[in-house]
PDB file of C-alpha atoms in Angstrom:
ATOM      1  CA  MET I   1      83.051 119.540 145.741  1.00 60.00           C
ATOM      2  CA  GLY I   2      85.512 116.910 146.357  1.00 80.00           C
ATOM      3  CA  TYR I   3      85.323 113.549 146.277  1.00 95.00           C
ATOM      4  CA  ARG I   4      86.145 110.882 148.311  1.00 96.00           C
ATOM      5  CA  SER I   5      87.142 107.657 147.038  1.00 98.00           C
ATOM      6  CA  TYR I   6      88.444 107.043 143.560  1.00 98.00           C
ATOM      7  CA  VAL I   7      89.243 103.755 142.040  1.00 98.00           C
ATOM      8  CA  ALA I   8      92.415 103.762 138.674  1.00 98.00           C
ATOM      9  CA  VAL I   9      91.467 100.333 136.186  1.00 98.00           C
ATOM     10  CA  GLY I  10      93.358  99.853 133.285  1.00 98.00           C
ATOM     11  CA  ASP I  11      97.127  98.257 132.352  1.00 96.00           C
ATOM     12  CA  SER I  12     100.958  99.566 133.182  1.00 95.00           C
ATOM     13  CA  PHE I  13      99.372 103.685 131.654  1.00 97.00           C
ATOM     14  CA  THR I  14      97.900 103.795 134.578  1.00 98.00           C
ATOM     15  CA  GLU I  15      99.903 101.513 137.033  1.00 97.00           C
ATOM     16  CA  GLY I  16     102.586 104.254 136.574  1.00 96.00           C
ATOM     17  CA  LEU I  17     105.192 102.544 134.418  1.00 94.00           C
ATOM     18  CA  GLY I  18     108.312 104.950 133.315  1.00 93.00           C
ATOM     19  CA  ASP I  19     107.287 106.996 137.343  1.00 95.00           C
ATOM     20  CA  PRO I  20     109.617 105.250 139.715  1.00 89.00           C
ATOM     21  CA  LEU I  21     109.032 106.310 142.946  1.00 85.00           C
ATOM     22  CA  PRO I  22     112.406 108.986 144.238  1.00 76.00           C
ATOM     23  CA  ASP I  23     114.596 107.855 146.600  1.00 69.00           C
ATOM     24  CA  ALA I  24     112.858 104.323 146.742  1.00 65.00           C
ATOM     25  CA  PRO I  25     115.908 101.906 147.466  1.00 62.00           C
ATOM     26  CA  PRO I  26     116.709  98.951 144.909  1.00 63.00           C
ATOM     27  CA  PRO I  27     114.102  96.486 144.500  1.00 60.00           C
ATOM     28  CA  ALA I  28     115.855  93.097 145.744  1.00 59.00           C
ATOM     29  CA  PRO I  29     116.260  90.021 143.645  1.00 59.00           C
ATOM     30  CA  GLY I  30     112.754  89.281 142.541  1.00 58.00           C
ATOM     31  CA  GLU I  31     111.640  91.932 143.652  1.00 60.00           C
ATOM     32  CA  VAL I  32     108.983  93.837 141.384  1.00 65.00           C
ATOM     33  CA  VAL I  33     109.681  97.837 141.064  1.00 70.00           C
ATOM     34  CA  ARG I  34     106.954 100.122 142.678  1.00 82.00           C
ATOM     35  CA  TYR I  35     105.443 103.260 140.251  1.00 91.00           C
ATOM     36  CA  ARG I  36     103.697 106.789 141.300  1.00 94.00           C
ATOM     37  CA  GLY I  37     102.045 107.149 137.753  1.00 96.00           C
ATOM     38  CA  TRP I  38      99.560 109.569 136.667  1.00 98.00           C
ATOM     39  CA  ALA I  39      97.148 108.218 138.925  1.00 98.00           C
ATOM     40  CA  ASP I  40      99.045 108.251 141.771  1.00 96.00           C
ATOM     41  CA  ARG I  41      99.016 111.803 141.265  1.00 96.00           C
ATOM     42  CA  VAL I  42      95.827 112.632 140.847  1.00 97.00           C
ATOM     43  CA  ALA I  43      95.217 111.309 143.949  1.00 97.00           C
ATOM     44  CA  GLU I  44      97.578 112.843 146.175  1.00 95.00           C
ATOM     45  CA  ARG I  45      96.083 116.526 144.310  1.00 95.00           C
ATOM     46  CA  LEU I  46      92.292 115.009 145.578  1.00 96.00           C
ATOM     47  CA  ALA I  47      94.093 114.161 148.848  1.00 95.00           C
ATOM     48  CA  SER I  48      94.933 117.629 149.313  1.00 93.00           C
ATOM     49  CA  LEU I  49      91.406 119.041 148.456  1.00 93.00           C
ATOM     50  CA  GLU I  50      89.039 115.934 150.678  1.00 93.00           C
ATOM     51  CA  PRO I  51      92.270 114.927 152.905  1.00 91.00           C
ATOM     52  CA  GLU I  52      89.366 111.727 154.223  1.00 93.00           C
ATOM     53  CA  LEU I  53      89.776 110.589 150.283  1.00 96.00           C
ATOM     54  CA  ARG I  54      89.726 106.697 149.923  1.00 97.00           C
ATOM     55  CA  TYR I  55      91.936 105.231 146.604  1.00 97.00           C
ATOM     56  CA  ALA I  56      92.755 101.637 145.156  1.00 98.00           C
ATOM     57  CA  ASN I  57      95.049 101.412 142.069  1.00 98.00           C
ATOM     58  CA  LEU I  58      93.694  98.173 140.337  1.00 98.00           C
ATOM     59  CA  ALA I  59      95.957  98.603 137.381  1.00 97.00           C
ATOM     60  CA  VAL I  60      98.710  95.901 136.045  1.00 96.00           C
ATOM     61  CA  ARG I  61     101.125  95.784 133.622  1.00 94.00           C
ATOM     62  CA  GLY I  62     100.636  94.144 130.124  1.00 92.00           C
ATOM     63  CA  LYS I  63      96.779  93.801 130.747  1.00 95.00           C
ATOM     64  CA  LEU I  64      94.974  93.369 127.888  1.00 95.00           C
ATOM     65  CA  ILE I  65      90.707  94.653 127.696  1.00 97.00           C
ATOM     66  CA  ASP I  66      89.635  90.041 128.480  1.00 97.00           C
ATOM     67  CA  GLN I  67      91.051  90.947 131.579  1.00 97.00           C
ATOM     68  CA  ILE I  68      91.206  94.445 132.607  1.00 98.00           C
ATOM     69  CA  VAL I  69      87.356  93.520 132.532  1.00 98.00           C
ATOM     70  CA  ALA I  70      87.137  90.448 133.621  1.00 98.00           C
ATOM     71  CA  ASP I  71      89.352  90.691 137.322  1.00 97.00           C
ATOM     72  CA  GLN I  72      89.243  94.192 137.964  1.00 98.00           C
ATOM     73  CA  VAL I  73      86.211  95.895 136.774  1.00 98.00           C
ATOM     74  CA  PRO I  74      83.538  94.516 139.077  1.00 98.00           C
ATOM     75  CA  LEU I  75      85.917  95.076 142.184  1.00 98.00           C
ATOM     76  CA  ALA I  76      85.584  98.678 141.525  1.00 98.00           C
ATOM     77  CA  VAL I  77      81.766  98.188 140.732  1.00 98.00           C
ATOM     78  CA  GLU I  78      81.656  96.242 144.360  1.00 98.00           C
ATOM     79  CA  MET I  79      84.188  99.439 145.677  1.00 98.00           C
ATOM     80  CA  LYS I  80      81.180 101.980 143.747  1.00 97.00           C
ATOM     81  CA  PRO I  81      83.901 104.986 144.378  1.00 98.00           C
ATOM     82  CA  ASP I  82      82.972 108.454 143.617  1.00 97.00           C
ATOM     83  CA  LEU I  83      85.369 108.903 141.020  1.00 98.00           C
ATOM     84  CA  ILE I  84      86.468 105.535 137.977  1.00 98.00           C
ATOM     85  CA  SER I  85      89.657 106.145 135.468  1.00 98.00           C
ATOM     86  CA  PHE I  86      89.183 103.463 132.505  1.00 98.00           C
ATOM     87  CA  CYS I  87      92.266 102.868 130.521  1.00 98.00           C
ATOM     88  CA  ALA I  88      92.470  99.975 127.831  1.00 97.00           C
ATOM     89  CA  GLY I  89      93.478  99.017 124.599  1.00 96.00           C
ATOM     90  CA  GLY I  90      97.084  99.859 124.247  1.00 92.00           C
ATOM     91  CA  ASN I  91      98.288  96.773 124.940  1.00 91.00           C
ATOM     92  CA  ASP I  92      95.715  95.201 122.460  1.00 93.00           C
ATOM     93  CA  LEU I  93      96.096  97.226 119.332  1.00 92.00           C
ATOM     94  CA  ILE I  94      99.849  96.864 118.983  1.00 85.00           C
ATOM     95  CA  ARG I  95      98.887  92.739 118.891  1.00 87.00           C
ATOM     96  CA  PRO I  96      98.336  91.000 114.568  1.00 85.00           C
ATOM     97  CA  GLY I  97      94.517  91.275 113.988  1.00 88.00           C
ATOM     98  CA  SER I  98      93.342  93.404 116.801  1.00 93.00           C
ATOM     99  CA  ASP I  99      90.137  94.808 115.988  1.00 97.00           C
ATOM    100  CA  PRO I 100      89.291  97.620 117.139  1.00 97.00           C
ATOM    101  CA  ASP I 101      85.376  97.797 116.791  1.00 98.00           C
ATOM    102  CA  ARG I 102      85.185  93.846 118.751  1.00 98.00           C
ATOM    103  CA  MET I 103      87.616  95.928 121.350  1.00 98.00           C
ATOM    104  CA  ALA I 104      85.178  99.191 121.615  1.00 98.00           C
ATOM    105  CA  LYS I 105      82.381  96.147 122.221  1.00 98.00           C
ATOM    106  CA  LYS I 106      84.308  95.605 125.450  1.00 98.00           C
ATOM    107  CA  VAL I 107      84.737  98.968 126.818  1.00 98.00           C
ATOM    108  CA  ALA I 108      81.139 100.536 126.411  1.00 98.00           C
ATOM    109  CA  ALA I 109      79.889  97.691 128.415  1.00 98.00           C
ATOM    110  CA  ALA I 110      81.926  97.661 130.961  1.00 98.00           C
ATOM    111  CA  VAL I 111      81.550 101.470 131.340  1.00 98.00           C
ATOM    112  CA  ARG I 112      78.079 101.399 131.661  1.00 98.00           C
ATOM    113  CA  ASP I 113      78.783  98.873 134.444  1.00 98.00           C
ATOM    114  CA  LEU I 114      81.384 101.804 135.557  1.00 98.00           C
ATOM    115  CA  ARG I 115      78.888 104.261 135.069  1.00 98.00           C
ATOM    116  CA  ALA I 116      75.742 102.195 136.950  1.00 98.00           C
ATOM    117  CA  THR I 117      77.475 102.526 140.112  1.00 97.00           C
ATOM    118  CA  GLY I 118      76.490 106.370 140.235  1.00 97.00           C
ATOM    119  CA  ALA I 119      80.355 107.330 140.153  1.00 98.00           C
ATOM    120  CA  ASP I 120      81.770 110.323 137.488  1.00 98.00           C
ATOM    121  CA  VAL I 121      83.866 108.089 135.177  1.00 98.00           C
ATOM    122  CA  VAL I 122      87.213 109.371 133.004  1.00 98.00           C
ATOM    123  CA  LEU I 123      88.394 107.758 129.627  1.00 98.00           C
ATOM    124  CA  PHE I 124      91.507 108.680 127.979  1.00 98.00           C
ATOM    125  CA  THR I 125      92.301 108.299 124.316  1.00 97.00           C
ATOM    126  CA  GLY I 126      96.110 107.611 123.640  1.00 95.00           C
ATOM    127  CA  THR I 127      98.716 109.296 122.270  1.00 93.00           C
ATOM    128  CA  ASP I 128      98.931 109.754 118.009  1.00 92.00           C
ATOM    129  CA  PRO I 129     101.541 106.974 117.195  1.00 87.00           C
ATOM    130  CA  ARG I 130     102.382 108.961 114.009  1.00 87.00           C
ATOM    131  CA  ASP I 131     106.653 109.256 115.743  1.00 79.00           C
ATOM    132  CA  THR I 132     107.235 105.961 116.615  1.00 74.00           C
ATOM    133  CA  PRO I 133     108.805 103.377 113.633  1.00 68.00           C
ATOM    134  CA  ILE I 134     106.428 100.667 114.791  1.00 70.00           C
ATOM    135  CA  MET I 135     103.082 102.043 115.821  1.00 74.00           C
ATOM    136  CA  ARG I 136     102.607 104.294 112.924  1.00 78.00           C
ATOM    137  CA  ARG I 137     102.106 101.237 110.875  1.00 84.00           C
ATOM    138  CA  VAL I 138      99.436 101.014 112.682  1.00 87.00           C
ATOM    139  CA  ARG I 139      98.619 104.092 113.343  1.00 93.00           C
ATOM    140  CA  GLY I 140      94.456 103.628 112.121  1.00 94.00           C
ATOM    141  CA  ARG I 141      93.978 100.823 114.204  1.00 95.00           C
ATOM    142  CA  PHE I 142      94.418 103.761 116.618  1.00 94.00           C
ATOM    143  CA  ALA I 143      92.582 106.203 115.053  1.00 96.00           C
ATOM    144  CA  ILE I 144      89.340 104.599 115.293  1.00 97.00           C
ATOM    145  CA  PHE I 145      89.854 103.259 119.167  1.00 98.00           C
ATOM    146  CA  TYR I 146      89.787 106.323 119.954  1.00 98.00           C
ATOM    147  CA  LEU I 147      87.007 107.278 118.158  1.00 98.00           C
ATOM    148  CA  HIS I 148      84.716 104.276 119.439  1.00 98.00           C
ATOM    149  CA  VAL I 149      86.127 105.610 122.793  1.00 98.00           C
ATOM    150  CA  ARG I 150      85.147 109.572 121.995  1.00 98.00           C
ATOM    151  CA  SER I 151      81.763 108.230 121.088  1.00 98.00           C
ATOM    152  CA  ILE I 152      81.793 105.814 124.440  1.00 98.00           C
ATOM    153  CA  ALA I 153      82.302 108.901 126.406  1.00 98.00           C
ATOM    154  CA  ASP I 154      79.883 110.958 125.019  1.00 98.00           C
ATOM    155  CA  LEU I 155      76.544 107.709 125.062  1.00 98.00           C
ATOM    156  CA  TYR I 156      77.082 107.243 128.853  1.00 98.00           C
ATOM    157  CA  GLY I 157      78.576 111.441 129.614  1.00 98.00           C
ATOM    158  CA  CYS I 158      82.078 110.099 130.689  1.00 98.00           C
ATOM    159  CA  HIS I 159      84.867 112.746 130.774  1.00 98.00           C
ATOM    160  CA  LEU I 160      87.833 112.111 128.511  1.00 98.00           C
ATOM    161  CA  VAL I 161      91.407 112.841 128.309  1.00 98.00           C
ATOM    162  CA  ASP I 162      92.760 113.447 125.227  1.00 97.00           C
ATOM    163  CA  MET I 163      96.197 112.757 125.220  1.00 97.00           C
ATOM    164  CA  TRP I 164      95.761 112.359 121.322  1.00 96.00           C
ATOM    165  CA  SER I 165      95.370 116.209 121.322  1.00 95.00           C
ATOM    166  CA  MET I 166      98.652 116.915 123.842  1.00 96.00           C
ATOM    167  CA  GLN I 167     101.683 118.248 122.027  1.00 94.00           C
ATOM    168  CA  GLY I 168     103.906 117.532 124.999  1.00 94.00           C
ATOM    169  CA  LEU I 169     103.027 114.256 124.890  1.00 94.00           C
ATOM    170  CA  ARG I 170     104.933 113.815 121.312  1.00 91.00           C
ATOM    171  CA  ASP I 171     108.447 114.697 122.533  1.00 91.00           C
ATOM    172  CA  TRP I 172     110.544 112.453 123.115  1.00 88.00           C
ATOM    173  CA  ARG I 173     112.075 114.306 126.654  1.00 92.00           C
ATOM    174  CA  ALA I 174     107.947 112.915 127.892  1.00 95.00           C
ATOM    175  CA  TRP I 175     108.971 108.871 127.771  1.00 90.00           C
ATOM    176  CA  SER I 176     110.753 106.940 129.298  1.00 87.00           C
ATOM    177  CA  GLY I 177     113.661 104.401 127.637  1.00 83.00           C
ATOM    178  CA  ASP I 178     111.741 101.847 126.079  1.00 82.00           C
ATOM    179  CA  ARG I 179     109.402 104.544 123.981  1.00 77.00           C
ATOM    180  CA  LEU I 180     106.245 102.919 125.275  1.00 84.00           C
ATOM    181  CA  HIS I 181     106.194 104.704 129.188  1.00 91.00           C
ATOM    182  CA  MET I 182     106.036 108.198 129.821  1.00 94.00           C
ATOM    183  CA  ASN I 183     108.749 109.250 132.234  1.00 95.00           C
ATOM    184  CA  GLU I 184     108.616 111.744 135.115  1.00 95.00           C
ATOM    185  CA  GLU I 185     107.360 114.717 133.461  1.00 96.00           C
ATOM    186  CA  GLY I 186     105.513 112.692 130.968  1.00 97.00           C
ATOM    187  CA  HIS I 187     102.777 111.154 133.896  1.00 97.00           C
ATOM    188  CA  ARG I 188     102.500 114.477 135.466  1.00 97.00           C
ATOM    189  CA  LEU I 189     101.086 116.649 132.392  1.00 97.00           C
ATOM    190  CA  VAL I 190      98.227 113.447 132.220  1.00 98.00           C
ATOM    191  CA  ALA I 191      98.151 114.156 135.896  1.00 98.00           C
ATOM    192  CA  ALA I 192      97.500 117.761 134.903  1.00 97.00           C
ATOM    193  CA  ARG I 193      94.910 117.360 132.400  1.00 97.00           C
ATOM    194  CA  VAL I 194      92.524 114.517 134.318  1.00 98.00           C
ATOM    195  CA  LEU I 195      92.969 117.620 136.778  1.00 97.00           C
ATOM    196  CA  HIS I 196      92.153 119.778 134.174  1.00 97.00           C
ATOM    197  CA  VAL I 197      88.801 118.034 132.964  1.00 97.00           C
ATOM    198  CA  LEU I 198      87.262 117.328 136.228  1.00 97.00           C
ATOM    199  CA  GLY I 199      87.705 121.380 137.174  1.00 95.00           C
ATOM    200  CA  LEU I 200      89.872 120.793 139.310  1.00 95.00           C
ATOM    201  CA  PRO I 201      92.995 122.384 140.688  1.00 90.00           C
ATOM    202  CA  GLY I 202      96.325 121.167 139.260  1.00 88.00           C
ATOM    203  CA  GLU I 203      99.790 122.959 140.236  1.00 86.00           C
ATOM    204  CA  ASP I 204     100.953 122.091 136.531  1.00 90.00           C
ATOM    205  CA  ASP I 205     100.210 122.562 133.478  1.00 91.00           C
ATOM    206  CA  TRP I 206      99.391 120.083 130.566  1.00 95.00           C
ATOM    207  CA  ARG I 207      99.591 122.692 127.996  1.00 92.00           C
ATOM    208  CA  LYS I 208     103.236 121.998 127.982  1.00 89.00           C
ATOM    209  CA  THR I 209     106.516 123.677 124.988  1.00 87.00           C
ATOM    210  CA  TRP I 210     109.668 122.683 124.990  1.00 89.00           C
ATOM    211  CA  PRO I 211     112.205 123.927 124.619  1.00 88.00           C
ATOM    212  CA  PRO I 212     114.297 123.479 121.938  1.00 85.00           C
ATOM    213  CA  ARG I 213     116.966 120.738 122.094  1.00 78.00           C
ATOM    214  CA  ASP I 214     119.818 119.664 120.208  1.00 73.00           C
ATOM    215  CA  ALA I 215     119.774 118.032 117.010  1.00 72.00           C
ATOM    216  CA  VAL I 216     121.653 114.787 117.088  1.00 66.00           C
ATOM    217  CA  HIS I 217     123.508 112.957 115.230  1.00 67.00           C
ATOM    218  CA  PRO I 218     122.106 109.928 113.172  1.00 73.00           C
ATOM    219  CA  ARG I 219     124.971 107.318 114.311  1.00 74.00           C
ATOM    220  CA  ALA I 220     123.895 108.809 117.795  1.00 66.00           C
ATOM    221  CA  LYS I 221     120.909 107.542 117.352  1.00 63.00           C
ATOM    222  CA  ARG I 222     121.053 104.824 115.346  1.00 70.00           C
ATOM    223  CA  GLN I 223     123.456 103.512 118.448  1.00 71.00           C
ATOM    224  CA  GLU I 224     120.248 104.677 120.091  1.00 67.00           C
ATOM    225  CA  ASP I 225     118.005 101.864 117.993  1.00 64.00           C
ATOM    226  CA  VAL I 226     120.694  98.740 118.345  1.00 66.00           C
ATOM    227  CA  GLN I 227     120.492  99.678 122.571  1.00 69.00           C
ATOM    228  CA  TRP I 228     116.370  99.857 122.283  1.00 63.00           C
ATOM    229  CA  VAL I 229     116.060  96.544 120.127  1.00 64.00           C
ATOM    230  CA  ARG I 230     118.671  94.717 122.483  1.00 70.00           C
ATOM    231  CA  GLU I 231     116.915  96.312 126.089  1.00 69.00           C
ATOM    232  CA  HIS I 232     113.283  96.792 125.784  1.00 62.00           C
ATOM    233  CA  PHE I 233     111.947  95.626 121.987  1.00 63.00           C
ATOM    234  CA  GLY I 234     113.442  92.677 121.881  1.00 67.00           C
ATOM    235  CA  PRO I 235     112.217  90.989 125.103  1.00 69.00           C
ATOM    236  CA  TRP I 236     108.447  92.068 124.343  1.00 64.00           C
ATOM    237  CA  ILE I 237     109.413  90.282 121.270  1.00 64.00           C
ATOM    238  CA  GLY I 238     110.165  87.741 123.418  1.00 67.00           C
ATOM    239  CA  ARG I 239     107.600  87.608 125.764  1.00 67.00           C
ATOM    240  CA  ARG I 240     104.917  87.424 123.364  1.00 62.00           C
ATOM    241  CA  LEU I 241     106.932  84.475 121.198  1.00 58.00           C
ATOM    242  CA  ARG I 242     106.132  82.667 124.832  1.00 65.00           C
ATOM    243  CA  GLY I 243     102.588  83.915 125.484  1.00 67.00           C
ATOM    244  CA  THR I 244     103.690  85.723 128.517  1.00 67.00           C
ATOM    245  CA  SER I 245     103.373  89.089 129.853  1.00 71.00           C
ATOM    246  CA  SER I 246     105.604  91.689 132.323  1.00 70.00           C
ATOM    247  CA  GLY I 247     102.264  91.172 134.669  1.00 69.00           C
ATOM    248  CA  ASP I 248     101.894  87.587 134.976  1.00 75.00           C
ATOM    249  CA  GLY I 249     102.191  86.673 138.736  1.00 79.00           C
ATOM    250  CA  LEU I 250     101.983  90.429 139.371  1.00 89.00           C
ATOM    251  CA  ALA I 251      99.144  92.321 142.002  1.00 91.00           C
ATOM    252  CA  PRO I 252      98.185  95.862 141.681  1.00 95.00           C
ATOM    253  CA  LYS I 253      99.864  97.258 143.928  1.00 93.00           C
ATOM    254  CA  ARG I 254      96.479  99.490 146.011  1.00 95.00           C
ATOM    255  CA  PRO I 255      94.426  97.048 145.995  1.00 96.00           C
ATOM    256  CA  ASP I 256      91.942  97.741 148.400  1.00 96.00           C
ATOM    257  CA  LEU I 257      90.105 101.856 148.832  1.00 97.00           C
ATOM    258  CA  SER I 258      92.550 102.603 151.386  1.00 96.00           C
ATOM    259  CA  PRO I 259      93.573 106.524 152.618  1.00 94.00           C
ATOM    260  CA  LEU I 260      96.364 107.614 151.119  1.00 86.00           C
ATOM    261  CA  PRO I 261      99.192 108.516 153.196  1.00 78.00           C
ATOM    262  CA  PRO I 262     101.349 112.524 152.208  1.00 67.00           C
ATOM    263  CA  PHE I 263     103.880 111.940 149.681  1.00 63.00           C
ATOM    264  CA  THR I 264     106.947 113.226 150.058  1.00 57.00           C
ATOM    265  CA  PRO I 265     109.220 113.933 147.683  1.00 58.00           C
TER     266      PRO I 265
END
């Protein structure tokens, strides 16, 4: 049975950062780049199965669990859709002193409210950060939180998308240059996994095996690391010191349940 309404809740992962809309004109000064992402891809597939589908994407980049629970969850509850995806916690986990146990309690309360609407709810574990030098140091924190997410999914009867086990996402070819957000191929793999978990047909296989790649010379790797620090990590640290977020002042890209126009690649 197809879904007639779908609401996506979350942060940059659900907004779709790293997967820009193809052939979109360059943004004007001060204009925010708009992205497609796995949630849009899932909605497009749902719309092909149920032409009357209405879709809202409330996710905003940089948001923490408290902000998502306060600003997005009540809107999703009010909309009473058939399907809700909820993913939060990544921005909390990379901050010093975050407590995965306390975070999980907030997620559990939000999921309880979402499930009380009668909607099917999709939850996510994150990817294993062992291949990311900076985040590898807090790998245990990630593991504890996502074990909680597994338990919450089981407790409230939610669908679970386990990205921790997706080997295709361990390859850097699935990630954008900032090493934090997936690129087009990564979002495509996640969308395929979501559809698989929902028991719905899709065009892609999430069990991707990448072809071998040429070895990277150590000097080239160091140059890549220096560029990454200058273009991505440095600005991120600057925002943390200033107490600002990349999502400050941004509105959701699809704030209301509305029909999804046909996507043209």
